[in-house]
Amino acid sequence: MQKIKEFLIEKIIFLCGIASIIFVLLIFFFLLKEGLSVFKTTPVLKFLFGKNWYPISEPPEFGIFPLLCGSFLVTVGAGILSIPIGIGCAIYIAYVAPKKIKELLKNTIELLAAIPSVVLGFIGISILAPFIKNIFNLPTGLTALTGSILLALMAMPTIVSIAEDAFYSIPKSYIEAAASLGATHWQVIWRVCIPSARSGLLAAIMLGIGRVIGETMAVMMVTGNAAIIPKSIFQPARTLTATIAAEMGEVVIGSEHYFALFAIGIILFIISFIINVSADILLHKNK
């Protein structure tokens, strides 16, 4: 009976793994089926590099370059804010903080990850956007900078958690050997711990960026949703995810606009897939 139970459990786990792969492939094929239809009327290059997103004009224009620029600007801004703070926080938790403070910080970071994105978006509209507007003397606080700050808060729990695990995976013999050679505590962290955990840190950064790119509600609420090519981070912007969320509910099924939104989904799927695969490769890379 024990062997039968183990056999059944192994097969169930195997089927669950295969099912997850099949579900991802089915989603991708469905996106391809719906999204590729837009290229019958709109060339691929015009779709990717067109400067106008006017889906309800006559004739409609489906150029997602402003949306790509908005996503890129918000993602880069969030990365610049979240990566140094997240890695620094992971170093502090792993090697510097006393035990009580360490537990408090870990619980706080986990609580931050549990806050729904729509709640953070509401906080961004009511508090962060007016603050940005007043401090920089802008006509509106709904800008790419506001979205970057909010998304940085959402990416930090992912970066901190994975980076912390990377630091804990370093063999203690490395740290003890460096200390026995006379290295100070900070020299051990800078010269031994960070280089040894480099692959894990890169994976943490990649997954944090993946979280930023895939976020929808918060970024849609605070970036202004202007489908223009932003010239600075202080201007409104619109991301790929926000475009799908804002327009999919009102689009006519089977229309060219409908297919264009699915084509945006294909672009997002490919970007997310590349980021996650890169993070997985970096996480399991051995030097």
Short mmCIF file of N, CA, C and O in Angstrom, two decimals, residues 143-209:
data_model
loop_
_atom_site.label_atom_id
_atom_site.label_comp_id
_atom_site.label_asym_id
_atom_site.label_seq_id
_atom_site.Cartn_x
_atom_site.Cartn_y
_atom_site.Cartn_z
N THR A 143 1.79 61.29 -13.26
CA THR A 143 2.91 61.25 -14.17
C THR A 143 3.61 59.89 -14.11
O THR A 143 3.29 59.05 -13.26
N ALA A 144 4.58 59.71 -15.00
CA ALA A 144 5.38 58.49 -14.99
C ALA A 144 6.18 58.37 -13.70
O ALA A 144 6.42 57.26 -13.22
N LEU A 145 6.59 59.49 -13.13
CA LEU A 145 7.33 59.46 -11.86
C LEU A 145 6.46 58.89 -10.74
O LEU A 145 6.93 58.08 -9.93
N THR A 146 5.21 59.30 -10.69
CA THR A 146 4.29 58.77 -9.68
C THR A 146 4.14 57.26 -9.82
O THR A 146 4.17 56.52 -8.83
N GLY A 147 3.97 56.81 -11.06
CA GLY A 147 3.86 55.37 -11.30
C GLY A 147 5.14 54.65 -10.93
O GLY A 147 5.08 53.53 -10.38
N SER A 148 6.30 55.24 -11.20
CA SER A 148 7.57 54.61 -10.87
C SER A 148 7.73 54.43 -9.37
O SER A 148 8.16 53.37 -8.90
N ILE A 149 7.38 55.47 -8.61
CA ILE A 149 7.51 55.38 -7.15
C ILE A 149 6.58 54.31 -6.60
O ILE A 149 6.96 53.49 -5.74
N LEU A 150 5.35 54.29 -7.10
CA LEU A 150 4.38 53.31 -6.60
C LEU A 150 4.79 51.88 -6.97
O LEU A 150 4.71 50.95 -6.15
N LEU A 151 5.27 51.69 -8.20
CA LEU A 151 5.69 50.37 -8.63
C LEU A 151 6.97 49.93 -7.93
O LEU A 151 7.20 48.73 -7.74
N ALA A 152 7.83 50.88 -7.56
CA ALA A 152 9.02 50.54 -6.79
C ALA A 152 8.63 49.92 -5.44
O ALA A 152 9.25 48.95 -4.98
N LEU A 153 7.59 50.47 -4.81
CA LEU A 153 7.11 49.89 -3.55
C LEU A 153 6.60 48.48 -3.75
O LEU A 153 6.74 47.62 -2.87
N MET A 154 6.00 48.21 -4.90
CA MET A 154 5.45 46.89 -5.17
C MET A 154 6.53 45.89 -5.55
O MET A 154 6.38 44.69 -5.34
N ALA A 155 7.63 46.37 -6.14
CA ALA A 155 8.71 45.47 -6.56
C ALA A 155 9.66 45.13 -5.42
O ALA A 155 10.29 44.07 -5.44
N MET A 156 9.77 46.00 -4.43
CA MET A 156 10.76 45.80 -3.37
C MET A 156 10.57 44.51 -2.57
O MET A 156 11.56 43.84 -2.25
N PRO A 157 9.33 44.11 -2.21
CA PRO A 157 9.21 42.83 -1.48
C PRO A 157 9.77 41.64 -2.24
O PRO A 157 10.42 40.77 -1.65
N THR A 158 9.55 41.59 -3.56
CA THR A 158 10.10 40.50 -4.37
C THR A 158 11.63 40.55 -4.37
O THR A 158 12.29 39.51 -4.18
N ILE A 159 12.19 41.73 -4.57
CA ILE A 159 13.65 41.86 -4.62
C ILE A 159 14.26 41.50 -3.27
O ILE A 159 15.25 40.76 -3.20
N VAL A 160 13.68 42.01 -2.19
CA VAL A 160 14.24 41.76 -0.85
C VAL A 160 14.18 40.28 -0.51
O VAL A 160 15.16 39.70 -0.02
N SER A 161 13.05 39.63 -0.76
CA SER A 161 12.89 38.22 -0.38
C SER A 161 13.88 37.32 -1.11
O SER A 161 14.56 36.48 -0.51
N ILE A 162 13.99 37.49 -2.44
CA ILE A 162 14.87 36.63 -3.22
C ILE A 162 16.34 36.95 -2.95
O ILE A 162 17.18 36.05 -2.85
N ALA A 163 16.65 38.23 -2.79
CA ALA A 163 18.03 38.61 -2.48
C ALA A 163 18.44 38.08 -1.10
O ALA A 163 19.58 37.61 -0.92
N GLU A 164 17.52 38.12 -0.16
CA GLU A 164 17.82 37.59 1.17
C GLU A 164 18.09 36.09 1.12
O GLU A 164 19.02 35.58 1.75
N ASP A 165 17.29 35.36 0.36
CA ASP A 165 17.53 33.93 0.19
C ASP A 165 18.88 33.67 -0.47
O ASP A 165 19.58 32.70 -0.13
N ALA A 166 19.26 34.53 -1.41
CA ALA A 166 20.57 34.38 -2.07
C ALA A 166 21.70 34.57 -1.07
O ALA A 166 22.71 33.83 -1.10
N PHE A 167 21.56 35.51 -0.16
CA PHE A 167 22.61 35.73 0.85
C PHE A 167 22.68 34.56 1.83
O PHE A 167 23.77 34.16 2.24
N TYR A 168 21.52 34.03 2.21
CA TYR A 168 21.52 32.91 3.15
C TYR A 168 22.06 31.62 2.53
O TYR A 168 22.46 30.70 3.25
N SER A 169 22.06 31.54 1.21
CA SER A 169 22.57 30.34 0.54
C SER A 169 24.10 30.31 0.43
O SER A 169 24.66 29.31 0.03
N ILE A 170 24.76 31.41 0.79
CA ILE A 170 26.23 31.44 0.74
C ILE A 170 26.79 30.54 1.83
O ILE A 170 26.38 30.64 3.00
N PRO A 171 27.72 29.66 1.52
CA PRO A 171 28.32 28.81 2.56
C PRO A 171 28.99 29.64 3.66
O PRO A 171 29.67 30.64 3.37
N LYS A 172 28.75 29.27 4.90
CA LYS A 172 29.34 30.00 6.01
C LYS A 172 30.87 29.94 6.00
O LYS A 172 31.53 30.82 6.56
N SER A 173 31.42 28.91 5.37
CA SER A 173 32.87 28.78 5.32
C SER A 173 33.50 29.96 4.57
O SER A 173 34.63 30.36 4.89
N TYR A 174 32.79 30.52 3.58
CA TYR A 174 33.31 31.69 2.87
C TYR A 174 33.49 32.87 3.82
O TYR A 174 34.53 33.55 3.84
N ILE A 175 32.44 33.11 4.61
CA ILE A 175 32.47 34.25 5.53
C ILE A 175 33.51 34.02 6.63
O ILE A 175 34.27 34.93 6.99
N GLU A 176 33.57 32.80 7.15
CA GLU A 176 34.53 32.50 8.21
C GLU A 176 35.97 32.60 7.70
O GLU A 176 36.85 33.11 8.41
N ALA A 177 36.20 32.16 6.47
CA ALA A 177 37.54 32.24 5.90
C ALA A 177 37.97 33.69 5.71
O ALA A 177 39.12 34.06 6.00
N ALA A 178 37.05 34.52 5.22
CA ALA A 178 37.38 35.93 5.02
C ALA A 178 37.64 36.62 6.35
O ALA A 178 38.58 37.43 6.48
N ALA A 179 36.83 36.30 7.37
CA ALA A 179 37.04 36.90 8.68
C ALA A 179 38.36 36.45 9.30
O ALA A 179 39.05 37.24 9.97
N SER A 180 38.73 35.20 9.09
CA SER A 180 39.99 34.69 9.65
C SER A 180 41.21 35.33 9.02
O SER A 180 42.29 35.36 9.62
N LEU A 181 41.05 35.87 7.80
CA LEU A 181 42.15 36.56 7.12
C LEU A 181 42.25 38.03 7.53
O LEU A 181 43.11 38.76 7.02
N GLY A 182 41.37 38.46 8.43
CA GLY A 182 41.45 39.82 8.94
C GLY A 182 40.50 40.80 8.29
O GLY A 182 40.60 42.00 8.55
N ALA A 183 39.59 40.34 7.45
CA ALA A 183 38.64 41.25 6.81
C ALA A 183 37.63 41.76 7.82
O ALA A 183 37.20 41.03 8.72
N THR A 184 37.27 43.03 7.69
CA THR A 184 36.23 43.59 8.55
C THR A 184 34.86 43.08 8.12
O THR A 184 34.71 42.45 7.07
N HIS A 185 33.86 43.40 8.95
CA HIS A 185 32.50 42.93 8.66
C HIS A 185 32.02 43.47 7.32
O HIS A 185 31.44 42.73 6.50
N TRP A 186 32.25 44.76 7.04
CA TRP A 186 31.81 45.35 5.79
C TRP A 186 32.63 44.85 4.61
O TRP A 186 32.10 44.74 3.49
N GLN A 187 33.89 44.56 4.83
CA GLN A 187 34.71 43.99 3.74
C GLN A 187 34.21 42.60 3.36
O GLN A 187 34.20 42.24 2.18
N VAL A 188 33.80 41.82 4.37
CA VAL A 188 33.24 40.49 4.09
C VAL A 188 31.97 40.62 3.25
O VAL A 188 31.78 39.89 2.28
N ILE A 189 31.11 41.57 3.63
CA ILE A 189 29.86 41.76 2.88
C ILE A 189 30.14 42.21 1.46
O ILE A 189 29.58 41.66 0.49
N TRP A 190 31.04 43.20 1.28
CA TRP A 190 31.28 43.80 -0.02
C TRP A 190 32.12 42.91 -0.93
O TRP A 190 31.85 42.80 -2.13
N ARG A 191 33.14 42.25 -0.37
CA ARG A 191 34.09 41.50 -1.20
C ARG A 191 33.76 40.01 -1.31
O ARG A 191 34.26 39.36 -2.23
N VAL A 192 32.95 39.48 -0.40
CA VAL A 192 32.67 38.04 -0.40
C VAL A 192 31.19 37.74 -0.63
O VAL A 192 30.84 37.00 -1.55
N CYS A 193 30.34 38.33 0.20
CA CYS A 193 28.92 37.96 0.17
C CYS A 193 28.23 38.42 -1.13
O CYS A 193 27.53 37.62 -1.77
N ILE A 194 28.42 39.67 -1.50
CA ILE A 194 27.76 40.18 -2.70
C ILE A 194 28.25 39.47 -3.96
O ILE A 194 27.42 39.04 -4.78
N PRO A 195 29.56 39.30 -4.18
CA PRO A 195 29.98 38.53 -5.37
C PRO A 195 29.49 37.09 -5.37
O PRO A 195 29.14 36.55 -6.42
N SER A 196 29.47 36.46 -4.19
CA SER A 196 29.03 35.06 -4.13
C SER A 196 27.54 34.92 -4.43
O SER A 196 27.11 33.88 -4.95
N ALA A 197 26.75 35.94 -4.08
CA ALA A 197 25.30 35.88 -4.29
C ALA A 197 24.88 36.60 -5.57
O ALA A 197 23.69 36.89 -5.75
N ARG A 198 25.83 36.86 -6.47
CA ARG A 198 25.55 37.69 -7.63
C ARG A 198 24.44 37.13 -8.51
O ARG A 198 23.55 37.86 -8.95
N SER A 199 24.46 35.83 -8.77
CA SER A 199 23.43 35.25 -9.64
C SER A 199 22.05 35.37 -9.00
O SER A 199 21.06 35.67 -9.67
N GLY A 200 21.97 35.15 -7.69
CA GLY A 200 20.70 35.29 -7.00
C GLY A 200 20.21 36.73 -6.97
O GLY A 200 19.01 36.99 -7.09
N LEU A 201 21.14 37.67 -6.83
CA LEU A 201 20.77 39.09 -6.83
C LEU A 201 20.24 39.51 -8.21
O LEU A 201 19.27 40.26 -8.30
N LEU A 202 20.88 39.03 -9.26
CA LEU A 202 20.41 39.34 -10.61
C LEU A 202 19.03 38.75 -10.85
O LEU A 202 18.17 39.38 -11.48
N ALA A 203 18.80 37.54 -10.34
CA ALA A 203 17.48 36.93 -10.47
C ALA A 203 16.44 37.73 -9.71
O ALA A 203 15.31 37.93 -10.19
N ALA A 204 16.78 38.23 -8.52
CA ALA A 204 15.86 39.06 -7.75
C ALA A 204 15.50 40.33 -8.51
O ALA A 204 14.34 40.75 -8.55
N ILE A 205 16.49 40.94 -9.14
CA ILE A 205 16.26 42.15 -9.91
C ILE A 205 15.35 41.87 -11.11
O ILE A 205 14.39 42.61 -11.39
N MET A 206 15.62 40.77 -11.80
CA MET A 206 14.82 40.44 -12.98
C MET A 206 13.37 40.15 -12.61
O MET A 206 12.43 40.59 -13.29
N LEU A 207 13.16 39.42 -11.53
CA LEU A 207 11.80 39.10 -11.12
C LEU A 207 11.08 40.34 -10.60
O LEU A 207 9.86 40.49 -10.79
N GLY A 208 11.82 41.25 -9.95
CA GLY A 208 11.22 42.50 -9.53
C GLY A 208 10.78 43.34 -10.72
O GLY A 208 9.69 43.93 -10.72
N ILE A 209 11.61 43.37 -11.75
CA ILE A 209 11.25 44.10 -12.97
C ILE A 209 10.05 43.44 -13.65
O ILE A 209 9.16 44.11 -14.17
#
